[in-house]
Coordinates of C-alpha atoms in Angstrom, one line a residue:
Chain A
E205 CA 30.4 41.6 41.2
T206 CA 30.2 39.1 44.0
G207 CA 31.9 39.7 47.4
V208 CA 33.8 37.3 49.6
T209 CA 31.7 34.3 50.6
Q210 CA 32.5 32.1 53.6
S211 CA 31.1 28.8 54.6
P212 CA 29.7 27.6 56.9
T213 CA 28.4 30.6 58.8
H214 CA 28.3 28.8 62.1
L215 CA 30.0 25.6 63.3
I216 CA 30.3 23.7 66.6
K217 CA 33.2 21.3 67.1
T218 CA 34.5 19.2 70.0
R219 CA 38.0 19.8 71.5
G220 CA 40.6 17.7 69.6
Q221 CA 38.6 17.6 66.4
Q222 CA 39.7 19.1 63.1
V223 CA 37.8 21.7 61.1
T224 CA 38.0 23.1 57.6
L225 CA 36.6 26.6 56.8
R226 CA 36.1 27.7 53.2
C227 CA 36.3 31.0 51.4
S228 CA 35.4 32.1 47.9
S229 CA 37.3 35.3 47.0
Q230 CA 35.9 38.3 45.3
S231 CA 36.0 38.0 41.6
G232 CA 39.4 39.0 40.2
H233 CA 41.2 38.9 43.6
N234 CA 44.3 36.7 43.7
T235 CA 45.3 37.2 47.3
V236 CA 43.6 36.0 50.4
S237 CA 44.2 36.5 54.1
W238 CA 42.7 34.8 57.1
Y239 CA 42.0 36.4 60.4
Q240 CA 40.9 35.2 63.8
Q241 CA 38.6 37.5 65.8
A242 CA 38.0 36.5 69.4
L243 CA 35.0 38.0 71.2
G244 CA 35.6 41.6 72.1
Q245 CA 38.9 41.8 70.2
G246 CA 40.2 43.0 66.9
P247 CA 41.1 40.5 64.1
Q248 CA 44.4 38.7 64.4
F249 CA 46.3 37.9 61.2
I250 CA 46.7 34.1 60.7
F251 CA 48.3 33.9 57.2
Q252 CA 48.1 35.1 53.6
Y253 CA 48.2 33.2 50.3
Y254 CA 49.2 34.6 47.0
R255 CA 48.9 32.5 43.8
E256 CA 48.6 29.3 45.9
E257 CA 51.6 29.9 48.1
E258 CA 51.7 31.1 51.7
N259 CA 53.7 34.3 51.8
G260 CA 52.9 35.7 55.2
R261 CA 52.1 34.3 58.6
G262 CA 51.2 35.6 62.0
N263 CA 51.8 34.1 65.4
F264 CA 49.7 31.0 65.1
P265 CA 50.9 27.4 65.6
P266 CA 51.4 25.0 62.7
R267 CA 48.1 23.3 63.4
F268 CA 46.6 26.3 61.6
S269 CA 47.2 25.6 57.9
G270 CA 45.7 26.7 54.7
L271 CA 45.3 26.1 51.0
Q272 CA 44.6 28.4 48.0
F273 CA 43.2 26.8 44.8
P274 CA 43.8 27.8 41.2
N275 CA 40.5 29.6 41.2
Y276 CA 41.7 31.6 44.2
S277 CA 39.2 30.1 46.6
S278 CA 40.9 29.0 49.9
E279 CA 40.6 26.9 53.0
L280 CA 41.6 27.3 56.6
N281 CA 42.3 24.0 58.4
V282 CA 42.7 23.8 62.1
N283 CA 43.8 20.5 63.7
A284 CA 43.5 19.4 67.4
L285 CA 41.0 22.1 68.2
E286 CA 41.3 23.8 71.6
L287 CA 38.7 25.8 73.5
D288 CA 40.6 29.0 72.8
D289 CA 40.1 28.5 69.1
S290 CA 36.5 29.6 69.5
A291 CA 36.2 32.7 67.5
L292 CA 35.0 34.4 64.3
Y293 CA 37.2 33.5 61.4
L294 CA 37.4 36.1 58.7
C295 CA 38.6 35.7 55.2
A296 CA 39.7 38.7 53.2
S297 CA 40.7 39.0 49.6
R298 CA 42.4 41.6 47.4
L299 CA 44.0 42.1 44.1
G300 CA 47.7 42.5 44.3
G301 CA 51.2 41.0 44.5
Q302 CA 53.3 39.8 47.3
G303 CA 53.7 43.2 48.9
Q304 CA 51.3 45.5 50.5
S305 CA 48.2 46.5 48.8
L306 CA 47.1 50.1 48.3
Y307 CA 43.4 49.0 48.2
G308 CA 42.7 47.3 51.4
Y309 CA 40.9 44.1 51.7
T310 CA 37.3 42.9 51.0
F311 CA 36.2 40.9 54.0
G312 CA 33.7 38.1 54.2
S313 CA 31.1 37.8 56.9
G314 CA 33.0 35.2 58.7
T315 CA 32.5 31.7 60.2
R316 CA 31.6 31.5 63.9
L317 CA 33.5 28.5 65.3
T318 CA 32.6 27.3 68.8
V319 CA 34.7 24.6 70.3
V320 CA 33.2 22.7 73.2
Chain B
A191 CA 56.7 45.1 65.6
Q192 CA 53.6 47.3 65.4
S193 CA 50.7 47.9 67.6
V194 CA 47.4 49.8 67.6
T195 CA 45.6 51.3 70.6
Q196 CA 42.0 52.4 70.3
L197 CA 41.6 54.7 73.3
D198 CA 37.9 54.3 73.8
S199 CA 36.2 50.9 74.0
Q200 CA 32.7 52.4 73.9
V201 CA 31.5 55.8 72.6
P202 CA 27.9 56.7 73.2
V203 CA 26.6 59.8 71.3
F204 CA 23.3 61.4 70.4
E205 CA 22.0 61.5 66.9
E206 CA 23.3 64.4 64.8
A207 CA 26.1 65.1 67.3
P208 CA 29.8 65.0 66.2
V209 CA 32.0 62.1 67.1
E210 CA 35.7 61.3 67.3
L211 CA 37.1 57.8 67.6
R212 CA 40.7 57.8 68.7
C213 CA 43.5 55.6 67.4
N214 CA 47.2 55.6 68.2
Y215 CA 49.7 53.3 66.7
S216 CA 53.3 52.3 67.2
S217 CA 55.7 51.2 64.5
S218 CA 59.4 51.5 63.8
V219 CA 58.8 51.9 60.1
S220 CA 56.4 53.9 57.9
V221 CA 52.8 52.5 57.7
Y222 CA 49.6 52.6 55.9
L223 CA 46.6 53.3 58.1
F224 CA 43.0 52.1 57.8
W225 CA 39.6 52.4 59.5
Y226 CA 37.1 49.6 59.1
V227 CA 33.5 49.3 60.3
Q228 CA 31.8 46.1 61.4
Y229 CA 28.0 45.8 61.6
P230 CA 26.5 42.9 63.7
N231 CA 27.0 39.5 62.1
Q232 CA 28.9 41.0 59.2
G233 CA 32.5 41.2 58.0
L234 CA 34.6 44.3 58.0
Q235 CA 34.0 47.1 55.5
L236 CA 36.8 49.6 54.6
L237 CA 35.8 53.2 55.6
L238 CA 39.0 55.0 54.5
K239 CA 42.7 54.6 54.3
Y240 CA 45.9 56.7 54.5
L241 CA 48.7 55.8 52.2
S242 CA 50.6 59.0 51.6
G243 CA 50.0 62.7 50.7
S244 CA 47.4 64.8 52.4
T245 CA 47.0 64.0 56.0
L246 CA 43.2 64.5 55.9
V247 CA 41.5 61.5 54.4
K248 CA 37.9 61.4 53.5
G249 CA 36.0 58.1 53.4
I250 CA 32.5 56.7 52.9
N251 CA 29.4 57.6 54.8
G252 CA 30.7 61.1 55.7
F253 CA 33.7 59.9 57.8
E254 CA 37.1 61.4 57.7
A255 CA 40.4 60.9 59.5
E256 CA 43.5 62.8 60.1
F257 CA 47.0 61.3 60.1
N258 CA 49.3 62.9 62.7
K259 CA 52.8 61.5 62.3
S260 CA 54.3 63.3 65.3
Q261 CA 51.6 62.0 67.6
T262 CA 51.3 58.7 65.8
S263 CA 47.6 59.1 65.7
F264 CA 44.8 58.5 63.1
H265 CA 41.6 59.7 64.7
L266 CA 38.3 59.1 62.9
R267 CA 35.7 61.9 62.9
K268 CA 32.2 62.5 61.6
P269 CA 30.5 65.9 62.0
S270 CA 26.9 64.5 62.5
V271 CA 26.1 60.9 63.2
H272 CA 23.1 58.9 62.4
I273 CA 21.4 55.9 64.1
S274 CA 22.7 53.7 61.3
D275 CA 26.3 54.5 62.2
T276 CA 25.9 52.3 65.3
A277 CA 28.6 49.6 64.8
E278 CA 32.1 48.5 65.8
Y279 CA 35.0 50.5 64.4
F280 CA 38.5 49.1 63.9
C281 CA 41.7 51.0 63.3
A282 CA 44.4 49.0 61.5
V283 CA 48.0 49.5 60.4
S284 CA 50.2 47.8 57.8
E285 CA 53.9 48.4 57.2
T286 CA 54.5 49.9 53.8
F287 CA 57.5 47.6 53.2
N288 CA 56.5 44.4 54.9
T289 CA 58.3 41.1 54.5
N290 CA 55.3 39.5 56.2
A291 CA 53.0 40.3 53.3
G292 CA 49.4 40.9 54.0
K293 CA 49.6 41.4 57.7
S294 CA 47.5 44.2 59.1
T295 CA 47.5 44.8 62.9
F296 CA 44.1 45.8 64.3
G297 CA 43.1 47.6 67.4
D298 CA 40.5 46.0 69.7
G299 CA 37.7 48.1 68.4
T300 CA 35.5 51.0 69.5
T301 CA 31.7 50.4 69.9
L302 CA 29.9 53.5 68.6
T303 CA 26.3 53.7 69.9
V304 CA 24.2 56.4 68.4
K305 CA 21.1 57.2 70.6
P306 CA 18.0 59.1 69.4

C-alpha cells in the first residue's frame, strides 16, 4: 500500500509567477485536502476535494485553486505568487464522504515552496 | 469558529522521563480531537484520536491522551520517552458536524526534545 506522494519536494519561484503542486493520494482514498504550513506554525486548511468537487474551503483567496482527477490525484495551483506564500504545502488523503472522517488523514511529506 | 492552543512551544525532557504536551481547544460545537507527530522533512503522522466514548485514548508509540470536556483540554502523555520521540507534535480539532467538510484546525505545535 503506497502512501501519499507529493511533487516536487522543493520549488523556488519568483513573486508574481504561478505554481502547480501535485499530489498522488493513498490507494483507495477518494478525498484530498491541502494545507499550508508556514515556518513555525501549524498547518492551515486551504480546501478539500471529494469526487472531483471542492466541498470545503479555508480562508484563502481565489488565487489558490485546485483540481482532483478521476484517479483521485490532485493539484494545487497558486497564481500571482506573493512572498508570504512561502511555506510547506501538505496534501492529505482519506477515505470518506463529504462529512467528517472517523479515520484521520494520511499526509504526504509536503512541497517546500520558496517565493523570492 | 474553533481554535487550538498548545500551551508549550518547546518541551525538553531527559530520556526515560515522563512527558505531557498540553492542548486546549475552543469550539461552540462538539469536536473530534487528534494528535499528530511530524519528524523533520516529513509529513504529519496520526498518533491518536478522540471521537467519542472513553475519554482516555491510547495511540501508537506508547502515547495516550485524555479528553476533558469541562476543561476543553486534550493533553498528550507518555510515561517514558525515547530519543526517537524527538519531533514536532500538533494537536488538531474537527467539528463533528461540519459544513466545511475536511477542515481541521491545528495548533502551532510543540517541539519535544529528548536528551540523553
